[in-house]
PDB file of C-alpha atoms in Angstrom:
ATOM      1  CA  UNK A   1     113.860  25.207 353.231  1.00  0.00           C
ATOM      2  CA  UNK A   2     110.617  26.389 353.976  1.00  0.00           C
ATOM      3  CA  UNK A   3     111.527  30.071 353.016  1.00  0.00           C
ATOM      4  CA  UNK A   4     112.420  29.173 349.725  1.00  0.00           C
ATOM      5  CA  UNK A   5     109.198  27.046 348.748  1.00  0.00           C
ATOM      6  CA  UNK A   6     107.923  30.397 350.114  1.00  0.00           C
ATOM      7  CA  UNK A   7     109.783  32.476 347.336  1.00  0.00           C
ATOM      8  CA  UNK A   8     109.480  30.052 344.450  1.00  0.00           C
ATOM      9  CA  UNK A   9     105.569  29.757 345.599  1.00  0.00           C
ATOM     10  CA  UNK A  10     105.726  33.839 344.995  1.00  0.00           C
ATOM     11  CA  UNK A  11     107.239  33.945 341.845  1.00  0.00           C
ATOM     12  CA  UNK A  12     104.572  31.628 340.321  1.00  0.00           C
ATOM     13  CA  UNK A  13     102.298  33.705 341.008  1.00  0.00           C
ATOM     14  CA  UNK A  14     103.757  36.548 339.638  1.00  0.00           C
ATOM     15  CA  UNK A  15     104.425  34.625 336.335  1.00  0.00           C
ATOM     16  CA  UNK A  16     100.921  33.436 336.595  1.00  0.00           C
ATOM     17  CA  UNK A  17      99.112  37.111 336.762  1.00  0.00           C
ATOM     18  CA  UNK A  18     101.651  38.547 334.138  1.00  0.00           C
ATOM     19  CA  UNK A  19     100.603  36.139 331.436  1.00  0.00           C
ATOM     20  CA  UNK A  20      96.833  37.324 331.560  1.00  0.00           C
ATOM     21  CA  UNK A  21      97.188  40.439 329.937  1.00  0.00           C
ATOM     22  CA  UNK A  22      99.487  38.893 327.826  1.00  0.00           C
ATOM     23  CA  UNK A  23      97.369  36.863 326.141  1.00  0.00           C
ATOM     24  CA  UNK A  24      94.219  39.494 326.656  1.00  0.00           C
ATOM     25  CA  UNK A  25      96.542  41.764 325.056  1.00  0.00           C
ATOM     26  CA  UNK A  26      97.862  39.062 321.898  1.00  0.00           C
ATOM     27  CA  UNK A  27      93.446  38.521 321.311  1.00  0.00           C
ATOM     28  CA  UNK A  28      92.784  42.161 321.231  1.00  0.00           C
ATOM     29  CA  UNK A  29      95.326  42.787 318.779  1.00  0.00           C
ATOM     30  CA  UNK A  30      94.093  39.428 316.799  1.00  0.00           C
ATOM     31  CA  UNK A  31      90.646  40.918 316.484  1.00  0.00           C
ATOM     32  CA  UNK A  32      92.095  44.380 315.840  1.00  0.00           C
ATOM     33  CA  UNK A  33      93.432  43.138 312.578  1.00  0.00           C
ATOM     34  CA  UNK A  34      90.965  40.839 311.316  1.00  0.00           C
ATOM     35  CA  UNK A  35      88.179  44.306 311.983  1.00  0.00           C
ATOM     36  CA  UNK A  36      90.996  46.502 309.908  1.00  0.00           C
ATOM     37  CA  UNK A  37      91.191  43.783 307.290  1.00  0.00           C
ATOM     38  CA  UNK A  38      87.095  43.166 306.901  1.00  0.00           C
ATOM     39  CA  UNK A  39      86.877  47.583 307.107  1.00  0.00           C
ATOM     40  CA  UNK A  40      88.865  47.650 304.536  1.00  0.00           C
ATOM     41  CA  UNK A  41      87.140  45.350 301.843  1.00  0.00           C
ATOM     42  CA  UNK A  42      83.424  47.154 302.874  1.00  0.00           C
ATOM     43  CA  UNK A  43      85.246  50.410 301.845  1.00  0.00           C
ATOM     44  CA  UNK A  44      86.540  48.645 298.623  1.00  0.00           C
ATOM     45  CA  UNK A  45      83.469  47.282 297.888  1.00  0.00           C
ATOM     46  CA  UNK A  46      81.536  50.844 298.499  1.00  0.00           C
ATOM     47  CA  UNK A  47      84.036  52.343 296.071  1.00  0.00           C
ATOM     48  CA  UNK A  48      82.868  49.768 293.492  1.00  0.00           C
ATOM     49  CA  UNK A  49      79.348  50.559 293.901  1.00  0.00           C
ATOM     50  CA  UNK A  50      79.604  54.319 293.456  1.00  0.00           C
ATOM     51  CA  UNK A  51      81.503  54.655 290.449  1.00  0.00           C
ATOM     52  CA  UNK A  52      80.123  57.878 288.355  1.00  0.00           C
ATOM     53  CA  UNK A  53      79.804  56.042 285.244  1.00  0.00           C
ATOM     54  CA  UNK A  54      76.369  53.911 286.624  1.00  0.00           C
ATOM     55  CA  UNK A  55      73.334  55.635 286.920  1.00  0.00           C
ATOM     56  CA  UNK A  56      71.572  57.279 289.451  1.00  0.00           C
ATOM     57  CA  UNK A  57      69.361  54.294 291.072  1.00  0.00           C
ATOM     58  CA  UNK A  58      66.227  56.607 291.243  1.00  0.00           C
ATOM     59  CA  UNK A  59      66.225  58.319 287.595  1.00  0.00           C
ATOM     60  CA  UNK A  60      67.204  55.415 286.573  1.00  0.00           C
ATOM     61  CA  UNK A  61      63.765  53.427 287.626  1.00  0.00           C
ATOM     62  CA  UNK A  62      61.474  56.540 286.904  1.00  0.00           C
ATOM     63  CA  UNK A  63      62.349  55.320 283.017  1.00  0.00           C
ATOM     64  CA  UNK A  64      59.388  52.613 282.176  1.00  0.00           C
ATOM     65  CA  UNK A  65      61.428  49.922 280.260  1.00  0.00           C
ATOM     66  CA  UNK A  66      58.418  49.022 277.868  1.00  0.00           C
ATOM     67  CA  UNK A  67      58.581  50.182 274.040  1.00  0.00           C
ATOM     68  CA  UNK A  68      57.048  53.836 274.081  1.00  0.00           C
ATOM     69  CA  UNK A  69      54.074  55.073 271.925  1.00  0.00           C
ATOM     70  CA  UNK A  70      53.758  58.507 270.150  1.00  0.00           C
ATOM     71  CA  UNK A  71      50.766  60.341 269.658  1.00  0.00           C
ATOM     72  CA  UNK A  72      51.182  63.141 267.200  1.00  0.00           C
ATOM     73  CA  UNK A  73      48.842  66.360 267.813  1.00  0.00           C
ATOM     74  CA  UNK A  74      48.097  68.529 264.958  1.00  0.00           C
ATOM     75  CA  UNK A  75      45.032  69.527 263.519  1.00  0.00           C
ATOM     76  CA  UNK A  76      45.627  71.348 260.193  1.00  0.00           C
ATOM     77  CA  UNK A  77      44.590  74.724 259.452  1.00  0.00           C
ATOM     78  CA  UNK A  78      42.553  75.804 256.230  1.00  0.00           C
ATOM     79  CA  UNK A  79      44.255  77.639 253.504  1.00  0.00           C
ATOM     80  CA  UNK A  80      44.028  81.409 253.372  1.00  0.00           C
ATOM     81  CA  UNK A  81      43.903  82.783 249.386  1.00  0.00           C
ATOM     82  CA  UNK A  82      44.965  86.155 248.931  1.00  0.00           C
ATOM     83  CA  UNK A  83      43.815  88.409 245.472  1.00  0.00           C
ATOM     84  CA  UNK A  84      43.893  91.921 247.297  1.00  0.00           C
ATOM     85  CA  UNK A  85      47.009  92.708 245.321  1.00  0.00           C
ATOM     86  CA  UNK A  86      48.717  93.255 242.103  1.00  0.00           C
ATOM     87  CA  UNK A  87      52.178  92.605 243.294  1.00  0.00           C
ATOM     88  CA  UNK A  88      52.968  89.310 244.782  1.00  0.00           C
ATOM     89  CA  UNK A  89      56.434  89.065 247.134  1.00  0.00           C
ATOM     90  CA  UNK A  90      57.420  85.047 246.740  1.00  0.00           C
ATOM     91  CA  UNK A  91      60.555  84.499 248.423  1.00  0.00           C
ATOM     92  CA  UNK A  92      61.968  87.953 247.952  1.00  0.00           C
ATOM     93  CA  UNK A  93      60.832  88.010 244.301  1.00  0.00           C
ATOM     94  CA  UNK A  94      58.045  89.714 242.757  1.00  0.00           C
ATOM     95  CA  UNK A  95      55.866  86.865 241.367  1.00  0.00           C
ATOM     96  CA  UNK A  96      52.465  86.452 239.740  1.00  0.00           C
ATOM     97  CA  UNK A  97      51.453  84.071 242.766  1.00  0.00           C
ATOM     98  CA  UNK A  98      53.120  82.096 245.847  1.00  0.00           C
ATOM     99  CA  UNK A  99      52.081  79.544 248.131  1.00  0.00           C
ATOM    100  CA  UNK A 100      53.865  79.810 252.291  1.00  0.00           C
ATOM    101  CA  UNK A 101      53.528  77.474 254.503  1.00  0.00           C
ATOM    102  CA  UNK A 102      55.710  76.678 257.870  1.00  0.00           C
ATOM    103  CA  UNK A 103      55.267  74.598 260.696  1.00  0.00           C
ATOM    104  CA  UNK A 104      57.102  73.774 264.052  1.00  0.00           C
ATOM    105  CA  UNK A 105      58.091  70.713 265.953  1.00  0.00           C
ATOM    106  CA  UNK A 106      57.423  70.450 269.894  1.00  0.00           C
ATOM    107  CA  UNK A 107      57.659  67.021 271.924  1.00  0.00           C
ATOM    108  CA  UNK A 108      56.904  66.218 275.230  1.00  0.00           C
ATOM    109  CA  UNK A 109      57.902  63.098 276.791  1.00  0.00           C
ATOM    110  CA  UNK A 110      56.741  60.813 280.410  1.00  0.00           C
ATOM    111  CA  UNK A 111      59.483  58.621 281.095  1.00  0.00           C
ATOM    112  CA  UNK A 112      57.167  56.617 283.808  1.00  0.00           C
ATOM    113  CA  UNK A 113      54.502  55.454 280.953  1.00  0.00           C
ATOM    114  CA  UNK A 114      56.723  55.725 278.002  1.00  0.00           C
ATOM    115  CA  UNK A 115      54.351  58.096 276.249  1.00  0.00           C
ATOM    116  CA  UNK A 116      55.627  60.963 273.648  1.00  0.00           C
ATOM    117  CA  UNK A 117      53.351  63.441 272.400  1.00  0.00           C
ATOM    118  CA  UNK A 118      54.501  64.935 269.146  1.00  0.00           C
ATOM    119  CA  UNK A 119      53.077  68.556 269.216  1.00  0.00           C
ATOM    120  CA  UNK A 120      52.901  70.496 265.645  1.00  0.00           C
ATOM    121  CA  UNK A 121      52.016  74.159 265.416  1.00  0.00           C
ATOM    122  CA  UNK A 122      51.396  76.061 261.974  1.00  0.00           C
ATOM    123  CA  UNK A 123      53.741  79.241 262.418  1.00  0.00           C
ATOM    124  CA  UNK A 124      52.866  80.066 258.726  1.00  0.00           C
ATOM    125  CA  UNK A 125      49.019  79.493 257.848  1.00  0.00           C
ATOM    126  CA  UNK A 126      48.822  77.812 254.385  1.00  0.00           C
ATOM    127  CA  UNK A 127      48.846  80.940 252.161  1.00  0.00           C
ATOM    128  CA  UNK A 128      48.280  81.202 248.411  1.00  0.00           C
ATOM    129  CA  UNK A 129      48.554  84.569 246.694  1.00  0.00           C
ATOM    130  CA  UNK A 130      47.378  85.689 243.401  1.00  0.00           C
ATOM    131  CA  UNK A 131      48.185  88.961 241.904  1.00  0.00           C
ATOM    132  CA  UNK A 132      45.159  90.975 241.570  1.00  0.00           C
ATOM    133  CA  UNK A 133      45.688  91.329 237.898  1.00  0.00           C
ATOM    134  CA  UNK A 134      44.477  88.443 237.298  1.00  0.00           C
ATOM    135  CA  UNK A 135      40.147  87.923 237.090  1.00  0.00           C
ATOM    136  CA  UNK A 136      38.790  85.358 238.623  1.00  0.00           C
ATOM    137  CA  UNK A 137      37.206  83.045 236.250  1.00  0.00           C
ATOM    138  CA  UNK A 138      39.680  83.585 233.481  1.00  0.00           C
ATOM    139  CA  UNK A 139      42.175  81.014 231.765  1.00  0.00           C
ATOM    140  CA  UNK A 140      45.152  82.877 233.235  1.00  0.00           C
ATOM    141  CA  UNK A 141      43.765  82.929 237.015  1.00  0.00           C
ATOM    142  CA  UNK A 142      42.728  79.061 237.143  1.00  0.00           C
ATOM    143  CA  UNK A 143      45.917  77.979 235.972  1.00  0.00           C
ATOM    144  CA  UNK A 144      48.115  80.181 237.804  1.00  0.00           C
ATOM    145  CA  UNK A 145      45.326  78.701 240.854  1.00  0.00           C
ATOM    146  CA  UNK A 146      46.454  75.022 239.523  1.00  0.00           C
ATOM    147  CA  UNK A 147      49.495  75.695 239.925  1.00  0.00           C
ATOM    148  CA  UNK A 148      49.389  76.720 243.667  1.00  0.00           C
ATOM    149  CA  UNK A 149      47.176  74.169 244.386  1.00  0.00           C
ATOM    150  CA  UNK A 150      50.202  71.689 243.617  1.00  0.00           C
ATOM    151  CA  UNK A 151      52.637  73.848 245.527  1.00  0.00           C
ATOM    152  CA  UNK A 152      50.036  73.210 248.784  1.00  0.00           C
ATOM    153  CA  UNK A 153      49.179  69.684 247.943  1.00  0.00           C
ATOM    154  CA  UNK A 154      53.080  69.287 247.965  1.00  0.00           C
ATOM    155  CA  UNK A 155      53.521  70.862 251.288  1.00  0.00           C
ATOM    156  CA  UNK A 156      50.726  68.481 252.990  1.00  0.00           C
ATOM    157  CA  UNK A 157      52.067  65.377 251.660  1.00  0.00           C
ATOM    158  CA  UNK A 158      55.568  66.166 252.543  1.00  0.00           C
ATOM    159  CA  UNK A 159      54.260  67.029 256.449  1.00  0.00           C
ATOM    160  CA  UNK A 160      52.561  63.558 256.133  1.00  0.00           C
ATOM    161  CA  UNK A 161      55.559  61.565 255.197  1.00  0.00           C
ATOM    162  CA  UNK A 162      57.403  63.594 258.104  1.00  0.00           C
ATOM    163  CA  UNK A 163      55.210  63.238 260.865  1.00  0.00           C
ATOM    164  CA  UNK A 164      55.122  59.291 260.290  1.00  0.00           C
ATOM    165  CA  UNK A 165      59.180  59.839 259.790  1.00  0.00           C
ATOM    166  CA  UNK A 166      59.738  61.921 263.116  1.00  0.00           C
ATOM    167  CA  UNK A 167      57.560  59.192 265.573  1.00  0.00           C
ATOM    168  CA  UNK A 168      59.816  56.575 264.144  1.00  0.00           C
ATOM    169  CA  UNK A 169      62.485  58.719 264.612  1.00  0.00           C
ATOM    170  CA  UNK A 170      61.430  59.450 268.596  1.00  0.00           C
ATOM    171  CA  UNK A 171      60.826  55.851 269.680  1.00  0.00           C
ATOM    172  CA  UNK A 172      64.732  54.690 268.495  1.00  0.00           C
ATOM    173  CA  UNK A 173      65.988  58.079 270.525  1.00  0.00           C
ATOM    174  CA  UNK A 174      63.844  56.624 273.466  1.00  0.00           C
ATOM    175  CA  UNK A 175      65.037  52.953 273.338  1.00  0.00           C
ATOM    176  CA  UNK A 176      68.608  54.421 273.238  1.00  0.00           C
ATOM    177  CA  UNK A 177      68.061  56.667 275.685  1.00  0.00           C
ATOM    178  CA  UNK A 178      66.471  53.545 277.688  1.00  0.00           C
ATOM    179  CA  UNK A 179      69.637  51.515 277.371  1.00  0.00           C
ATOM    180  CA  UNK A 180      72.362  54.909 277.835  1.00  0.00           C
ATOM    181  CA  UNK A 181      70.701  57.491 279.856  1.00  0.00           C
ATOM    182  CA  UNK A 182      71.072  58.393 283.095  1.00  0.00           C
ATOM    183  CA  UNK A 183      67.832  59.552 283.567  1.00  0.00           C
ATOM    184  CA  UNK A 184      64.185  61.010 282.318  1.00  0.00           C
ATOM    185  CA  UNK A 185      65.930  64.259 281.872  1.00  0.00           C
ATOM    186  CA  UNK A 186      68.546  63.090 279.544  1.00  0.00           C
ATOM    187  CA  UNK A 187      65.945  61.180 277.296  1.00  0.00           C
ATOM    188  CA  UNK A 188      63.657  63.936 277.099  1.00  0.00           C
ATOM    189  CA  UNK A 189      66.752  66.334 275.621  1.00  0.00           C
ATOM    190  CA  UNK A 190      67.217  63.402 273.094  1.00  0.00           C
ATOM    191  CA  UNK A 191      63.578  63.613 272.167  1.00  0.00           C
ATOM    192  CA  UNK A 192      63.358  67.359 271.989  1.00  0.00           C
ATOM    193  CA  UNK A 193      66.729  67.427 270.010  1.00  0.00           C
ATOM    194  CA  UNK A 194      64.689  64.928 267.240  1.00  0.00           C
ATOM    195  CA  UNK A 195      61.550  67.145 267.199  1.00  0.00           C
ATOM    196  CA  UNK A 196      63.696  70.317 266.263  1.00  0.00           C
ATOM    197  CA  UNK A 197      65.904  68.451 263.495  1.00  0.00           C
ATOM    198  CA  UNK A 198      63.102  66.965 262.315  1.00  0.00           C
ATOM    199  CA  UNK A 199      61.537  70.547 261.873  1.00  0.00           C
ATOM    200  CA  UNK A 200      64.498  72.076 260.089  1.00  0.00           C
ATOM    201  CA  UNK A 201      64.734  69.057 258.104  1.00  0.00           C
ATOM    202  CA  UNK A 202      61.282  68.816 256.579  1.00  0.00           C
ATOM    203  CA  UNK A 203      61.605  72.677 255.498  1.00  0.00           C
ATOM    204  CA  UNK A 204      64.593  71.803 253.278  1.00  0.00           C
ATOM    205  CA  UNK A 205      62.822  68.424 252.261  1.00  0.00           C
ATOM    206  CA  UNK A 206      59.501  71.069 251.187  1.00  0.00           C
ATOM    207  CA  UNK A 207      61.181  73.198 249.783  1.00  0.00           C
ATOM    208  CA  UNK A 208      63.455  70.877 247.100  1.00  0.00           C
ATOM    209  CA  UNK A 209      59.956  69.418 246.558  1.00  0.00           C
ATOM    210  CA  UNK A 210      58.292  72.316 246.019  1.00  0.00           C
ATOM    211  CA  UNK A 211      61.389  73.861 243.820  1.00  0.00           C
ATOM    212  CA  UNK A 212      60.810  70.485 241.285  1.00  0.00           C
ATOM    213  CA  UNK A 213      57.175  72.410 239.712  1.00  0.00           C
ATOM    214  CA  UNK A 214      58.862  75.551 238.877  1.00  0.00           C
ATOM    215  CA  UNK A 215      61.715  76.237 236.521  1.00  0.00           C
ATOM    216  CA  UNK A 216      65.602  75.788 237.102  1.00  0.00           C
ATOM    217  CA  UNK A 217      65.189  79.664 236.731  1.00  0.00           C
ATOM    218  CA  UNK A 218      63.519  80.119 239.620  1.00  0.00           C
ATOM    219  CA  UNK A 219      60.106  81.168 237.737  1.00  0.00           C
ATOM    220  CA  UNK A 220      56.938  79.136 238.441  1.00  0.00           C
ATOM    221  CA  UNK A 221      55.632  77.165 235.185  1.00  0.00           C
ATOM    222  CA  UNK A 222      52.053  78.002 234.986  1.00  0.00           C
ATOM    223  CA  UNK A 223      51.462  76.122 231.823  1.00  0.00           C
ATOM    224  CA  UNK A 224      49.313  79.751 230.563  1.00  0.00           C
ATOM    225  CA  UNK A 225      50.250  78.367 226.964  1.00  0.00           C
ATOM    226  CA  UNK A 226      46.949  76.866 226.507  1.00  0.00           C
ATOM    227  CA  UNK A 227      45.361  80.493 227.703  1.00  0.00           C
ATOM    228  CA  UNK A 228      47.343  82.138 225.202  1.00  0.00           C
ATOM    229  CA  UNK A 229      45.782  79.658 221.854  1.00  0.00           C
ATOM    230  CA  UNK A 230      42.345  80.223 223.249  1.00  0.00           C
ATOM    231  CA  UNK A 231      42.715  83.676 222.764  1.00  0.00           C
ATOM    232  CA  UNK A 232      44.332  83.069 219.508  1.00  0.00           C
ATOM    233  CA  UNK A 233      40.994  80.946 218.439  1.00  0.00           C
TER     234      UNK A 233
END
């Protein structure tokens, strides 16, 4: 009798010390899954906040989110008048006189104090040309001089209404660019994309200004008919 309390006294302990790493073995698969489980969302989550389409965090904060200022920087030249000739070339033509003018548009843009600085360069010096044939001091010369005068008054007035026109036209590409870009980079492409249109588009606008004093023909109107009676008198 004693023998076998002995050998159910063994068994019990062998149940005893095989249920330990049982139920060591039942946790560390517990916390294996619940680690797998919270790994899983932090990778999900990570994925979420690197999508491509959101913007790099520091580009993104080197653009200052107040309303940005433009300074425009151009100092006009003076007008250059030309009588060393008897033939005058106006756009490929020969011509009694022509005016030129041309100018170009240059920005430069700091994305950390919103400030744009609208840069414009003469690349044609006023210019107004007066065949040679023509005295100074006579009826002919000062009205064929009027005339010219118009044509440059013209192109200075058109620059004016552009200038104002093109700093408008920089601080909506900016506040876009505030609310779209990626980065400083991207608005300052958008601002020197509006200086360059701007450029090309005031030539055109000059030029269908300019084209509204002469004649459908394509010959300036001097208005010499009151040069001609006095001669007549």
């Amino acid at each position: 009798m004693r023998k076998i309390r002995q050998i159910f006294c063994l068994i019990c302990m062998l149940v005893a010390v095989g249920s330990v790493p049982s139920e060591a073995f039942g946790a560390k698969q517990k916390y294996t899954r619940r680690y797998q489980k919270k790994n899983t969302y932090v990778q999900k989550k990570d994925s979420y906040f690197q999508k491509q389409d959101l913007p790099v965090a520091n580009a993104y904060l080197q653009v200052n989110r107040e309303r940005p200022t433009v300074k425009v920087n151009y100092v006009p030249g003076q007008t250059v008048f030309r009588t060393d000739s008897d033939q005058v070339s106006c756009h490929a033509k020969n011509k009694f006189s022509c005016t030129t003018f041309g100018v170009s548009f240059s920005a430069e843009t700091d994305c950390e104090t919103s400030k744009i600085v609208l840069n414009v360069a003469e690349t044609q010096a006023m210019m107004i040309s007066i065949s040679s044939a023509y005295e100074k001091g006579t009826c002919f010369f000062d009205q064929i001089l009027k005339h010219e005068l118009t044509h440059e008054k013209i192109y200075r007035k058109v620059l004016t209404s552009y200038l104002n026109k093109t700093a408008q036209d920089m601080i909506l590409a900016y506040e876009e660019g505030q609310d779209t870009s990626k980065g400083c980079e991207e608005i300052q492409q958008r601002i020197a994309k509006t200086a360059q249109e701007a450029a090309k588009s005031y030539a055109k606008a000059a030029a269908a200004e300019n084209a509204k004093i002469d004649s459908p023909q394509g010959d300036h109107l001097y208005n010499t008919d009151i040069c001609e009676q006095q001669q007549h008198e």
